[in-house]
Amino acid sequence: MSSSVPSFAELLGRCERSAVHLELRDSYAATDRFEAWQRGKRIDWEDRASWWHPYDQLIADTVARGVVIRRARVISEPVSEYIRWEHYVTRANVTAGEQVRWLPRRNATAIALPGNDFWLFDDALLRVHHFSGDGVVVEDEITADQEAVTLCSAAFEAVWERAIPHHRYTV
């Protein structure tokens, strides 16, 4: 990642009203946490110190400032093992203050979707994630290009409108 790209914490720190995240992949690069889950390790949700990460605190602090954070995931069904795990760990996102929804891909056909996952901050600045075929982040791109912002904002809102709230979506 280029050093000219502000960190996620910096971008969220500048955010005043809203941050939305659209995820479009059915799997991402494996992590130690995902691999542990595959081996049967489960989170002790009662022991917050064991699973609360700096990311969760950043989200909680941002939400406490009045910023609304929403995440939408477009997913294939039946879901991949990775999505099954993501659904499981999303409890941490929700606890931190994110609103999360899931949209089965079959319900996204009429939505013009961008080619990449992204974060959109205050409807003005995009952080676009470029992944390799196996789900590793290759580069993050920052842009305020109005055409891209408009497309991504409209795509996110269309997905959000059709998507199922996390507490109602089962995998």
mmCIF file with all atom_site columns, C-alpha atoms in Angstrom, residues 70-73 75 77 87 90-91 94 98-104 107 156 159-171:
data_model
loop_
_atom_site.group_PDB
_atom_site.id
_atom_site.type_symbol
_atom_site.label_atom_id
_atom_site.label_alt_id
_atom_site.label_comp_id
_atom_site.label_asym_id
_atom_site.label_entity_id
_atom_site.label_seq_id
_atom_site.pdbx_PDB_ins_code
_atom_site.Cartn_x
_atom_site.Cartn_y
_atom_site.Cartn_z
_atom_site.occupancy
_atom_site.B_iso_or_equiv
_atom_site.pdbx_formal_charge
_atom_site.auth_seq_id
_atom_site.auth_comp_id
_atom_site.auth_asym_id
_atom_site.auth_atom_id
_atom_site.pdbx_PDB_model_num
ATOM 1  C CA . ARG A 1 70  ? -22.979 0.780   7.907  1.00 0.00 ? 70  ARG A CA 1
ATOM 2  C CA . ARG A 1 71  ? -21.601 -2.351  6.253  1.00 0.00 ? 71  ARG A CA 1
ATOM 3  C CA . ALA A 1 72  ? -23.341 -4.333  3.517  1.00 0.00 ? 72  ALA A CA 1
ATOM 4  C CA . ARG A 1 73  ? -22.201 -7.654  2.142  1.00 0.00 ? 73  ARG A CA 1
ATOM 5  C CA . ILE A 1 75  ? -22.934 -12.854 -0.877 1.00 0.00 ? 75  ILE A CA 1
ATOM 6  C CA . GLU A 1 77  ? -25.770 -18.740 -1.500 1.00 0.00 ? 77  GLU A CA 1
ATOM 7  C CA . HIS A 1 87  ? -21.315 -14.018 9.842  1.00 0.00 ? 87  HIS A CA 1
ATOM 8  C CA . THR A 1 90  ? -19.919 -10.003 12.827 1.00 0.00 ? 90  THR A CA 1
ATOM 9  C CA . ARG A 1 91  ? -21.201 -9.988  16.385 1.00 0.00 ? 91  ARG A CA 1
ATOM 10 C CA . VAL A 1 94  ? -22.379 -4.987  15.744 1.00 0.00 ? 94  VAL A CA 1
ATOM 11 C CA . GLU A 1 98  ? -21.715 -0.982  13.066 1.00 0.00 ? 98  GLU A CA 1
ATOM 12 C CA . GLN A 1 99  ? -25.003 -1.661  11.345 1.00 0.00 ? 99  GLN A CA 1
ATOM 13 C CA . VAL A 1 100 ? -24.564 -4.724  9.131  1.00 0.00 ? 100 VAL A CA 1
ATOM 14 C CA . ARG A 1 101 ? -26.757 -6.206  6.413  1.00 0.00 ? 101 ARG A CA 1
ATOM 15 C CA . TRP A 1 102 ? -26.469 -9.177  4.052  1.00 0.00 ? 102 TRP A CA 1
ATOM 16 C CA . LEU A 1 103 ? -27.758 -9.333  0.464  1.00 0.00 ? 103 LEU A CA 1
ATOM 17 C CA . PRO A 1 104 ? -27.930 -12.669 -1.324 1.00 0.00 ? 104 PRO A CA 1
ATOM 18 C CA . ASN A 1 107 ? -31.221 -10.301 -5.254 1.00 0.00 ? 107 ASN A CA 1
ATOM 19 C CA . PHE A 1 156 ? -24.428 0.937   -1.507 1.00 0.00 ? 156 PHE A CA 1
ATOM 20 C CA . VAL A 1 159 ? -27.846 -2.915  -1.640 1.00 0.00 ? 159 VAL A CA 1
ATOM 21 C CA . TRP A 1 160 ? -28.725 -1.581  1.817  1.00 0.00 ? 160 TRP A CA 1
ATOM 22 C CA . GLU A 1 161 ? -32.382 -1.154  0.870  1.00 0.00 ? 161 GLU A CA 1
ATOM 23 C CA . ARG A 1 162 ? -32.686 -4.791  -0.270 1.00 0.00 ? 162 ARG A CA 1
ATOM 24 C CA . ALA A 1 163 ? -30.368 -6.395  2.282  1.00 0.00 ? 163 ALA A CA 1
ATOM 25 C CA . ILE A 1 164 ? -31.314 -8.361  5.391  1.00 0.00 ? 164 ILE A CA 1
ATOM 26 C CA . PRO A 1 165 ? -30.276 -7.004  8.811  1.00 0.00 ? 165 PRO A CA 1
ATOM 27 C CA . HIS A 1 166 ? -27.603 -9.119  10.471 1.00 0.00 ? 166 HIS A CA 1
ATOM 28 C CA . HIS A 1 167 ? -29.830 -10.268 13.335 1.00 0.00 ? 167 HIS A CA 1
ATOM 29 C CA . ARG A 1 168 ? -32.332 -11.681 10.801 1.00 0.00 ? 168 ARG A CA 1
ATOM 30 C CA . TYR A 1 169 ? -29.939 -13.298 8.345  1.00 0.00 ? 169 TYR A CA 1
ATOM 31 C CA . THR A 1 170 ? -28.911 -16.877 9.035  1.00 0.00 ? 170 THR A CA 1
ATOM 32 C CA . VAL A 1 171 ? -26.230 -18.881 7.285  1.00 0.00 ? 171 VAL A CA 1
#
